[in-house]
XYZ file of N, CA and C in Angstrom:
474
model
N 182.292 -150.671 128.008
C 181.420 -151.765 128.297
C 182.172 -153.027 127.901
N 181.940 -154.159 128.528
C 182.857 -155.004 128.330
C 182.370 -156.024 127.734
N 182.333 -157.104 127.190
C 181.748 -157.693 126.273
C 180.880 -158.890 126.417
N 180.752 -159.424 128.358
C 179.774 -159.702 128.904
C 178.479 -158.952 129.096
N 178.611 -157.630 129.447
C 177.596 -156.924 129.731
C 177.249 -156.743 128.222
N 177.840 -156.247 127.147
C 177.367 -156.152 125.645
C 176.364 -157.290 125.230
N 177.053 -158.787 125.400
C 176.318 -159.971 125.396
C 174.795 -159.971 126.144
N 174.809 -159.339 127.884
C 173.703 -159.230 128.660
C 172.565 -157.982 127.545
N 172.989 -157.098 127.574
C 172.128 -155.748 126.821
C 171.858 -156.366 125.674
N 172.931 -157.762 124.449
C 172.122 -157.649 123.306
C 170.923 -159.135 123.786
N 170.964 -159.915 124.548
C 169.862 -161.119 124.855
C 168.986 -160.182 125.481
N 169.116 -159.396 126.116
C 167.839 -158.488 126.660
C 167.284 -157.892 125.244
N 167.698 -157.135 124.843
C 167.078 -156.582 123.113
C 166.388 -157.330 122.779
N 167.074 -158.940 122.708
C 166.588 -159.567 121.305
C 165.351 -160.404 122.110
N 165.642 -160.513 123.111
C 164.238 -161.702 123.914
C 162.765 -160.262 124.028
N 163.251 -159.148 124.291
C 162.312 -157.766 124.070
C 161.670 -158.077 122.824
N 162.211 -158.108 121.665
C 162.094 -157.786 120.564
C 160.931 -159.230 120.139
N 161.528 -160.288 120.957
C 160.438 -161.590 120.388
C 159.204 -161.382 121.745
N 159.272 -161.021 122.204
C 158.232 -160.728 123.025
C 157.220 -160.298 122.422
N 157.764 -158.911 121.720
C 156.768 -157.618 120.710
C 156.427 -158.851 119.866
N 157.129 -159.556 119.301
C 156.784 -160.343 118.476
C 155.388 -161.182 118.203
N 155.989 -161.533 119.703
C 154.897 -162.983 120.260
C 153.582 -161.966 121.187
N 153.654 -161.531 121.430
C 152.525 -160.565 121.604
C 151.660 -160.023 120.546
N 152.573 -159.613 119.309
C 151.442 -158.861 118.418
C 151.069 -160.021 117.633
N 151.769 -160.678 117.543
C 151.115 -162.377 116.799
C 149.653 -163.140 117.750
N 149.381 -162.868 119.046
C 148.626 -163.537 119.764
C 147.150 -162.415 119.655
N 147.274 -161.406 118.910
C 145.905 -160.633 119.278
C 144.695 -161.391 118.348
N 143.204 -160.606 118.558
C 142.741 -161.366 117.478
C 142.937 -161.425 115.863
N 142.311 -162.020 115.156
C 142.615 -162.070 113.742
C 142.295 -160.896 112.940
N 142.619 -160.694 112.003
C 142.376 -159.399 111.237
C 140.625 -159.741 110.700
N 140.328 -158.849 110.472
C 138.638 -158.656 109.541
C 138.611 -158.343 108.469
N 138.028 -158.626 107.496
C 137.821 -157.863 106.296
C 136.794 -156.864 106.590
N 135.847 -157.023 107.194
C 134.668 -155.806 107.618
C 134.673 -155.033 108.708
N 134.143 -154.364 109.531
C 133.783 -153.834 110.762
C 133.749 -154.961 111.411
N 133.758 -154.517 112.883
C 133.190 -155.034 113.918
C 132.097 -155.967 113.628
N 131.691 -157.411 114.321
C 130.098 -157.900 113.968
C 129.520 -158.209 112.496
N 130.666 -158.235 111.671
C 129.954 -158.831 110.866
C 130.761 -160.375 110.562
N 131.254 -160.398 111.691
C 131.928 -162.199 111.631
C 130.765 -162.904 111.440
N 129.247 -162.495 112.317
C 128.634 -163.294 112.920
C 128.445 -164.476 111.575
N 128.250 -165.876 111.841
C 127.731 -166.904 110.679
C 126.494 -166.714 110.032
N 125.742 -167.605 108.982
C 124.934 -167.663 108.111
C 123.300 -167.994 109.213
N 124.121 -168.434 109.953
C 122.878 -169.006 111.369
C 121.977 -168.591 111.451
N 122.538 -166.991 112.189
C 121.171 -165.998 112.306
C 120.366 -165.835 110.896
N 121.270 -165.874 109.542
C 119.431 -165.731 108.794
C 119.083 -166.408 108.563
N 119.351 -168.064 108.962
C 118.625 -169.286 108.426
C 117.850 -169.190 109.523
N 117.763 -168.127 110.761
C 116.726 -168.691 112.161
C 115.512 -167.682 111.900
N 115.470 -166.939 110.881
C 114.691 -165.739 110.729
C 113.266 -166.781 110.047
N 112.042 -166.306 110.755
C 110.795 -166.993 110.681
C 110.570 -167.095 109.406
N 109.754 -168.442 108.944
C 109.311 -168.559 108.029
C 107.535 -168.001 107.790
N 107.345 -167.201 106.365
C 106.802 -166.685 106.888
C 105.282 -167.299 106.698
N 104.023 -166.252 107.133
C 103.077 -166.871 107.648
C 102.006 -167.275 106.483
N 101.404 -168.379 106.215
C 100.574 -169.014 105.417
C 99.440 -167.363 104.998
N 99.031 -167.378 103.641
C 97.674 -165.915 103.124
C 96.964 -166.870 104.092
N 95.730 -165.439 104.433
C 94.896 -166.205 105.144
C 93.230 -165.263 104.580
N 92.764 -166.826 103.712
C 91.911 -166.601 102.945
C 90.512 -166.430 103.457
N 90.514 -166.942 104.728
C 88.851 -166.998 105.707
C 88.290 -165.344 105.318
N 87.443 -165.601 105.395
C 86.107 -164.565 105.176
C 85.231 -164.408 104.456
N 84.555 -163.309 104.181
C 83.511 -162.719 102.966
C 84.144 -162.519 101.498
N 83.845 -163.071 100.461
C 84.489 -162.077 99.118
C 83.328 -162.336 98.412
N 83.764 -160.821 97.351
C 82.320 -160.574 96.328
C 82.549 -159.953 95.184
N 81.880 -160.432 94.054
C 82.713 -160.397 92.627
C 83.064 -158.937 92.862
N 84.178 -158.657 91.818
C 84.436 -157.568 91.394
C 84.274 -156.968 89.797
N 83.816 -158.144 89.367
C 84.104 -158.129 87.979
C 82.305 -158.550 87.017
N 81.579 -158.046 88.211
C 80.531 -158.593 87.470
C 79.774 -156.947 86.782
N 78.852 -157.912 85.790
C 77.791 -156.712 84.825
C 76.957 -156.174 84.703
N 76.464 -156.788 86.138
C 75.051 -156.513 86.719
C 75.099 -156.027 88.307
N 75.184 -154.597 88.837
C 75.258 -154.645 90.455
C 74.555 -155.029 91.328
N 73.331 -155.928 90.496
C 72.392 -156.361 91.132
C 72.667 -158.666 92.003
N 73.459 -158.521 90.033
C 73.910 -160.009 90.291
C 74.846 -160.382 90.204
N 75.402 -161.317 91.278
C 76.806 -161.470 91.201
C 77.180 -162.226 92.406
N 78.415 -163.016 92.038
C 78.830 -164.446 93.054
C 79.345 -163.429 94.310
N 79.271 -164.415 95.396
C 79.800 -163.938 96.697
C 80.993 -165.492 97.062
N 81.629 -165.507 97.951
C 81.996 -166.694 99.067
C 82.280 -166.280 100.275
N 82.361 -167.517 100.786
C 82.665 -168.087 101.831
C 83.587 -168.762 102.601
N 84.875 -168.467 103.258
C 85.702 -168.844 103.076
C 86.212 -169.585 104.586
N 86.054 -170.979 104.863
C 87.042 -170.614 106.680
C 88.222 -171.406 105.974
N 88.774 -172.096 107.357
C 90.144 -172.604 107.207
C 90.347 -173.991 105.879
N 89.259 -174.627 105.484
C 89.460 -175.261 104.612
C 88.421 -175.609 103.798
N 87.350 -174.557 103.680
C 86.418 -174.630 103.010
C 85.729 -173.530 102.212
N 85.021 -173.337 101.063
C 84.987 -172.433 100.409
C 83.316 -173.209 100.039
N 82.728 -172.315 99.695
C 80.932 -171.699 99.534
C 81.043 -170.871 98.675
N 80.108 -170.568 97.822
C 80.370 -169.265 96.700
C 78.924 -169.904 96.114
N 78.046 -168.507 95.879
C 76.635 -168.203 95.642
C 75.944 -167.297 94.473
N 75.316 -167.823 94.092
C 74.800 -166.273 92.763
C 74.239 -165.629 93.550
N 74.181 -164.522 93.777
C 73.363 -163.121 94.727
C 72.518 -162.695 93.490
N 71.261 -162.567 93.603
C 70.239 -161.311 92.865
C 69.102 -160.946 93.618
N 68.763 -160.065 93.092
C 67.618 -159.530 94.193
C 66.772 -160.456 95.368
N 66.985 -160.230 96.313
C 65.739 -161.136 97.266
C 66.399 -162.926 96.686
N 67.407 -163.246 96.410
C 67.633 -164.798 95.907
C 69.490 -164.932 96.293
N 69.727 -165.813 96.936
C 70.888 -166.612 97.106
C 71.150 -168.024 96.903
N 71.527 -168.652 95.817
C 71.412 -169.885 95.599
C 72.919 -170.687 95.103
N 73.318 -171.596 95.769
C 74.470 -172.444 95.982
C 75.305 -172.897 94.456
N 76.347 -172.211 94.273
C 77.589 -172.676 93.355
C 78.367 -173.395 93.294
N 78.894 -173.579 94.180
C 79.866 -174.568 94.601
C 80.235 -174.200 96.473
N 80.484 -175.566 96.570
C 81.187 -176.126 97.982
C 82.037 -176.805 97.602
N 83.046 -176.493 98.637
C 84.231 -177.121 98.033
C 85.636 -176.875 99.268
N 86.648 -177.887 99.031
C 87.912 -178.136 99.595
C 88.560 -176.501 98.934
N 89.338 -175.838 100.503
C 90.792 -175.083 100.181
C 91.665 -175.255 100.544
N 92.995 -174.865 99.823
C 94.458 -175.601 100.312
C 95.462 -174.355 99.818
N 95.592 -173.830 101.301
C 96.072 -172.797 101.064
C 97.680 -173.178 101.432
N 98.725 -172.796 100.722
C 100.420 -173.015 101.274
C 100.897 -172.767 101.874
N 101.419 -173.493 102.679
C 101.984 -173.436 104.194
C 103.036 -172.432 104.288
N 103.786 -172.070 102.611
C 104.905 -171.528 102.528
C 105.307 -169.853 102.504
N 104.062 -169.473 102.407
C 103.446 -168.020 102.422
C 103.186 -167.599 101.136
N 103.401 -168.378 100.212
C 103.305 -167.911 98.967
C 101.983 -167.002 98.652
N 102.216 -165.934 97.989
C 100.721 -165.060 97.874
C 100.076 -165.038 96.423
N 100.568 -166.065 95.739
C 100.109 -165.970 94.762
C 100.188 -167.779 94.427
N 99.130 -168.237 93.871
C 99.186 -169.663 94.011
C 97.381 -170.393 93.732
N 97.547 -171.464 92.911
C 96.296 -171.900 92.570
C 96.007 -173.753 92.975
N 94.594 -173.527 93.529
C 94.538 -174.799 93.710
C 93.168 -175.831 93.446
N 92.927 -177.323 93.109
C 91.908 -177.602 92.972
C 91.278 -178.126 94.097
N 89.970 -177.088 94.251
C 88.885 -177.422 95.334
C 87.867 -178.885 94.914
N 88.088 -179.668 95.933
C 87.019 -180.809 95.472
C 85.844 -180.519 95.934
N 84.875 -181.073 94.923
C 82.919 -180.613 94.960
C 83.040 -181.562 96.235
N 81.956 -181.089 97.351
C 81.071 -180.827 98.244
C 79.562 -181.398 97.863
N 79.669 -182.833 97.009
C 78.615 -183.444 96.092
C 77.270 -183.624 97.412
N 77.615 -183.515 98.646
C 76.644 -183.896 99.635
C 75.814 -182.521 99.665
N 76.876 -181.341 98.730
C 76.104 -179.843 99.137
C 75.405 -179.901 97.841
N 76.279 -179.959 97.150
C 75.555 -179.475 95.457
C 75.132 -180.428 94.586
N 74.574 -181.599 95.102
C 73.950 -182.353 94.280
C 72.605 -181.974 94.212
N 71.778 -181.578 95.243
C 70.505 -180.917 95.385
C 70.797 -179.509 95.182
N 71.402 -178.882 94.583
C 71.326 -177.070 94.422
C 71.277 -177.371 92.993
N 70.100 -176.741 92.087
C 70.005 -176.353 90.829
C 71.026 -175.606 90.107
N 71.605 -174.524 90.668
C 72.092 -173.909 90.186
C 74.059 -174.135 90.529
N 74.181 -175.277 90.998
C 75.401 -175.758 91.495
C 76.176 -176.287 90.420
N 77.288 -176.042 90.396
C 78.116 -176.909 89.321
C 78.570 -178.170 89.629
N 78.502 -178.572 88.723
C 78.581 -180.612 88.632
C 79.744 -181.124 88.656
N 80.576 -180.305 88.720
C 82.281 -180.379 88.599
C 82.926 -181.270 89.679
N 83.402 -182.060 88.996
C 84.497 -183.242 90.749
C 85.309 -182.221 91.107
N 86.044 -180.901 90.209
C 87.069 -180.045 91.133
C 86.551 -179.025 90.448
N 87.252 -177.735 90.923
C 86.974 -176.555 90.473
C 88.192 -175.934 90.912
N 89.188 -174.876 89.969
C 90.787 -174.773 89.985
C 90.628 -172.843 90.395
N 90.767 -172.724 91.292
C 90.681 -171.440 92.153
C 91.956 -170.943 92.492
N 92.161 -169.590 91.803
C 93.575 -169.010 91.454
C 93.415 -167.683 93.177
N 94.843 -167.549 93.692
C 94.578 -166.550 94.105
C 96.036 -165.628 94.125
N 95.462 -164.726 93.508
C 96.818 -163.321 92.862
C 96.549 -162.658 93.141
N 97.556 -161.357 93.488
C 97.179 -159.891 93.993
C 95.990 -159.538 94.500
N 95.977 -160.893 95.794
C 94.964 -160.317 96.600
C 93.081 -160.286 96.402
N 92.997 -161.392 95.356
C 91.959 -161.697 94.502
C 92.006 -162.915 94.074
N 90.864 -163.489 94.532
C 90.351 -164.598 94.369
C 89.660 -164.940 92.656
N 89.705 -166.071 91.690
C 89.433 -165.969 90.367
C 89.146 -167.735 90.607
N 88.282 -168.109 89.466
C 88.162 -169.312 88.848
C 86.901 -168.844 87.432
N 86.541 -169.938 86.730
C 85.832 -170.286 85.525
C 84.516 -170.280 86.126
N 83.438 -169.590 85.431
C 82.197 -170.057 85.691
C 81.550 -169.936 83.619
N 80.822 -171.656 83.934
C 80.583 -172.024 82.598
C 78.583 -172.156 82.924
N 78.001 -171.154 82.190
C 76.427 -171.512 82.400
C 76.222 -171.086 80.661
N 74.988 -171.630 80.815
C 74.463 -171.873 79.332
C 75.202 -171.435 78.305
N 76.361 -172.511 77.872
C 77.692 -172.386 76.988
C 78.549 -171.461 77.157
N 78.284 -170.677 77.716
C 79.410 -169.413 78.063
C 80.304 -169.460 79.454
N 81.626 -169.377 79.082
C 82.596 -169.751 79.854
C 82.888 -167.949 80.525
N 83.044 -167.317 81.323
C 83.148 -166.458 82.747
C 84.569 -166.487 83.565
N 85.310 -165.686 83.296
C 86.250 -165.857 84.758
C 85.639 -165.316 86.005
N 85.369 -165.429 87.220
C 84.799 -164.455 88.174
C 85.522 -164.115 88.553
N 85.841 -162.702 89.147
C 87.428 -162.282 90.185
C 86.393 -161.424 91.379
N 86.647 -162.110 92.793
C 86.290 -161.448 94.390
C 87.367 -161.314 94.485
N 86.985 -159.942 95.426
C 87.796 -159.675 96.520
C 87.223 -159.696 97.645
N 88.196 -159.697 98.761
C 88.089 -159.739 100.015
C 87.058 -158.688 100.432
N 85.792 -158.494 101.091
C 85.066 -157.693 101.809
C 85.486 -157.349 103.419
């Protein structure tokens, strides 16, 4: 072989050889994980926020001493009612503002403002400008104060 053609066979090698080069340099990038888990932080910042407790309905003590007597409420989207129940008698406790969190939180307390247009004429109504209404595991709680004696009540949902 003569030392043109040697010259031709070694620029063929070596332009081969940067080819492999420049080829395996152009694929995609390496991963630290599998497949799909490049994806960004995106998708879980787009995942729903979730949905506000939703307190509307019936609730009725759970915690009372008498199965005869005992608070009930009333609940829609921003208002709350709650009653002494005893035999043959239903008479008005409080009316009042609810403010339930937009954030889903399920456990969370808030002050209901008196409903003075409801319970200024109910005898048995409390005189209170607010009344501080807890709601945890699914159970509704606040203070009930009658002739010196202070009461937590706890309803649940019916």
């Amino acid at each position: 072989m003569n030392a043109a053609a040697a010259k031709t066979v070694s620029a063929f090698a070596l332009l081969a050889l940067l080819g492999v080069g420049v080829v395996g340099c152009s694929g995609e990038p390496a991963s630290n994980g599998p497949k799909g888990d490049t994806q960004s932080s995106t998708s879980e910042e787009k995942q729903e926020a979730p949905e506000p407790v939703d307190l509307t309905g019936e609730w009725k003590q759970s915690n009372s001493n008498d199965p005869e007597s005992f608070q009930t409420a009333t609940i829609t989207a921003d208002t709350i009612e709650v009653f002494w129940n005893a035999p043959d008698t239903k008479s008005l406790y409080w009316a009042g503002t609810v403010e339930v969190p937009q954030d889903g939180s399920t456990s969370f307390a808030w002050d209901s403002a008196n409903d003075k247009t409801k319970t200024d004429s109910a005898i048995l109504a409390s005189g209170d400008d607010t009344k501080t209404f807890t709601f945890e595991n699914g159970e509704l709680s606040y203070d009930v104060t009658a002739m010196g004696t202070t009461m937590t009540v706890r309803l649940t949902q019916e």
